Amino acid sequence: MEIWINPACSKCRSALTLLDAEGADYTVRRYLEDVPSEAEIKDVLDRLGLEPWDITRIQEAAAKELGLKEWARDESTRDRWIKALSEHPKLIQRPIITAEDGTAVVGRTDEAVRDALSR
């Protein structure tokens, strides 16, 4: 199990606290420092069953600078979104937990973190 975190994020810290309380075996990835490649983002999206715009933090300054709210959300622009997430990792929703069964969850709630643990 791997968890992508930003240490400054309270949701990430809560997820880590819960994982520790449950005795989970996991690896921490500080994704702002160890930036995921486009291929890794595609893999996580497949595991999540989501599209890149579903995990994009639209309110971030970089999103506003790029004008992401106006970008189309369809197959023809998917790679453009993924490239933006790789070039501006702060745009990636957090924390993301990759589960043992090959799936992943966005662990913003205790329920989502527990869901990842049960897989």
CSV table of C-alpha atoms in Angstrom, one decimal:
chain,number,residue,atom,x,y,z
A,1,MET,CA,0.0,0.0,0.0
A,2,GLU,CA,1.2,3.5,-0.9
A,3,ILE,CA,-0.2,6.8,0.1
A,4,TRP,CA,0.5,10.0,-1.8
A,5,ILE,CA,0.5,12.9,0.7
A,6,ASN,CA,1.3,16.5,1.2
A,7,PRO,CA,2.5,16.8,4.8
A,8,ALA,CA,0.9,20.2,5.1
A,9,CYS,CA,-2.6,18.7,4.4
A,10,SER,CA,-4.8,17.9,7.4
A,11,LYS,CA,-6.6,15.2,5.5
A,12,CYS,CA,-3.3,13.5,4.7
A,13,ARG,CA,-2.2,13.7,8.4
A,14,SER,CA,-5.6,12.2,9.5
A,15,ALA,CA,-5.2,9.4,7.0
A,16,LEU,CA,-1.7,8.6,8.3
A,17,THR,CA,-3.0,8.6,11.9
A,18,LEU,CA,-5.7,6.2,11.0
A,19,LEU,CA,-3.4,3.9,9.0
A,20,ASP,CA,-1.0,3.8,12.0
A,21,ALA,CA,-3.8,3.1,14.4
A,22,GLU,CA,-4.9,0.2,12.3
A,23,GLY,CA,-1.3,-1.1,12.1
A,24,ALA,CA,-1.2,-0.8,8.3
A,25,ASP,CA,1.9,-1.5,6.3
A,26,TYR,CA,2.3,1.3,3.9
A,27,THR,CA,4.8,3.5,2.1
A,28,VAL,CA,4.6,7.3,2.1
A,29,ARG,CA,5.1,9.2,-1.1
A,30,ARG,CA,5.4,13.0,-0.8
A,31,TYR,CA,4.2,13.6,-4.3
A,32,LEU,CA,5.2,17.3,-4.3
A,33,GLU,CA,8.8,16.2,-4.0
A,34,ASP,CA,8.6,12.8,-5.7
A,35,VAL,CA,6.4,13.9,-8.6
A,36,PRO,CA,4.4,11.2,-10.3
A,37,SER,CA,5.1,10.7,-14.0
A,38,GLU,CA,2.2,10.9,-16.5
A,39,ALA,CA,2.3,7.1,-16.7
A,40,GLU,CA,2.0,6.8,-12.9
A,41,ILE,CA,-0.9,9.3,-12.9
A,42,LYS,CA,-2.6,7.2,-15.7
A,43,ASP,CA,-2.1,4.1,-13.6
A,44,VAL,CA,-3.6,5.6,-10.5
A,45,LEU,CA,-6.5,7.0,-12.5
A,46,ASP,CA,-7.2,3.5,-13.8
A,47,ARG,CA,-7.0,2.1,-10.2
A,48,LEU,CA,-9.3,4.8,-9.0
A,49,GLY,CA,-11.7,4.4,-11.9
A,50,LEU,CA,-11.7,8.2,-12.3
A,51,GLU,CA,-10.7,10.7,-14.9
A,52,PRO,CA,-8.0,13.3,-14.4
A,53,TRP,CA,-10.5,16.2,-13.9
A,54,ASP,CA,-12.1,14.2,-11.1
A,55,ILE,CA,-8.9,14.4,-9.0
A,56,THR,CA,-7.9,17.9,-9.9
A,57,ARG,CA,-7.9,20.7,-7.3
A,58,ILE,CA,-9.6,23.4,-9.4
A,59,GLN,CA,-9.3,26.1,-6.7
A,60,GLU,CA,-5.4,26.0,-6.6
A,61,ALA,CA,-3.6,29.0,-8.0
A,62,ALA,CA,-2.0,26.9,-10.8
A,63,ALA,CA,-5.4,25.7,-11.9
A,64,LYS,CA,-6.7,29.3,-12.2
A,65,GLU,CA,-3.5,30.3,-14.1
A,66,LEU,CA,-4.0,27.4,-16.5
A,67,GLY,CA,-7.7,28.1,-16.9
A,68,LEU,CA,-8.7,24.5,-16.0
A,69,LYS,CA,-12.3,25.4,-15.3
A,70,GLU,CA,-12.7,26.1,-19.1
A,71,TRP,CA,-10.9,23.0,-20.3
A,72,ALA,CA,-13.1,20.4,-21.9
A,73,ARG,CA,-13.6,17.2,-20.0
A,74,ASP,CA,-13.5,14.4,-22.5
A,75,GLU,CA,-11.3,11.8,-24.1
A,76,SER,CA,-9.7,14.2,-26.5
A,77,THR,CA,-8.3,16.4,-23.6
A,78,ARG,CA,-7.5,13.6,-21.1
A,79,ASP,CA,-3.8,13.6,-21.9
A,80,ARG,CA,-3.7,17.4,-21.5
A,81,TRP,CA,-5.2,17.1,-18.0
A,82,ILE,CA,-2.7,14.3,-17.1
A,83,LYS,CA,0.2,16.4,-18.3
A,84,ALA,CA,-1.0,19.4,-16.2
A,85,LEU,CA,-1.2,17.2,-13.1
A,86,SER,CA,2.3,15.9,-13.7
A,87,GLU,CA,3.7,19.4,-14.3
A,88,HIS,CA,1.8,20.9,-11.4
A,89,PRO,CA,1.5,18.1,-8.7
A,90,LYS,CA,-0.1,20.5,-6.3
A,91,LEU,CA,-3.3,20.1,-8.4
A,92,ILE,CA,-3.6,16.4,-7.5
A,93,GLN,CA,-6.3,15.7,-4.9
A,94,ARG,CA,-4.9,14.1,-1.8
A,95,PRO,CA,-4.3,11.8,-0.1
A,96,ILE,CA,-4.5,8.9,-2.7
A,97,ILE,CA,-4.1,5.4,-1.3
A,98,THR,CA,-3.2,2.5,-3.5
A,99,ALA,CA,-4.7,-0.6,-2.1
A,100,GLU,CA,-3.3,-4.1,-2.0
A,101,ASP,CA,-5.9,-5.4,-4.5
A,102,GLY,CA,-4.7,-3.1,-7.3
A,103,THR,CA,-7.4,-0.4,-6.7
A,104,ALA,CA,-7.0,3.0,-5.1
A,105,VAL,CA,-9.1,5.5,-3.2
A,106,VAL,CA,-9.0,9.2,-2.5
A,107,GLY,CA,-8.7,9.0,1.3
A,108,ARG,CA,-10.3,12.3,2.3
A,109,THR,CA,-12.5,10.6,4.9
A,110,ASP,CA,-12.0,7.9,7.5
A,111,GLU,CA,-14.4,5.8,5.7
A,112,ALA,CA,-12.4,5.9,2.5
A,113,VAL,CA,-9.2,5.1,4.3
A,114,ARG,CA,-10.9,2.1,6.0
A,115,ASP,CA,-12.2,1.1,2.6
A,116,ALA,CA,-8.6,1.0,1.3
A,117,LEU,CA,-7.5,-1.1,4.3
A,118,SER,CA,-10.2,-3.7,3.7
A,119,ARG,CA,-9.1,-4.4,0.1
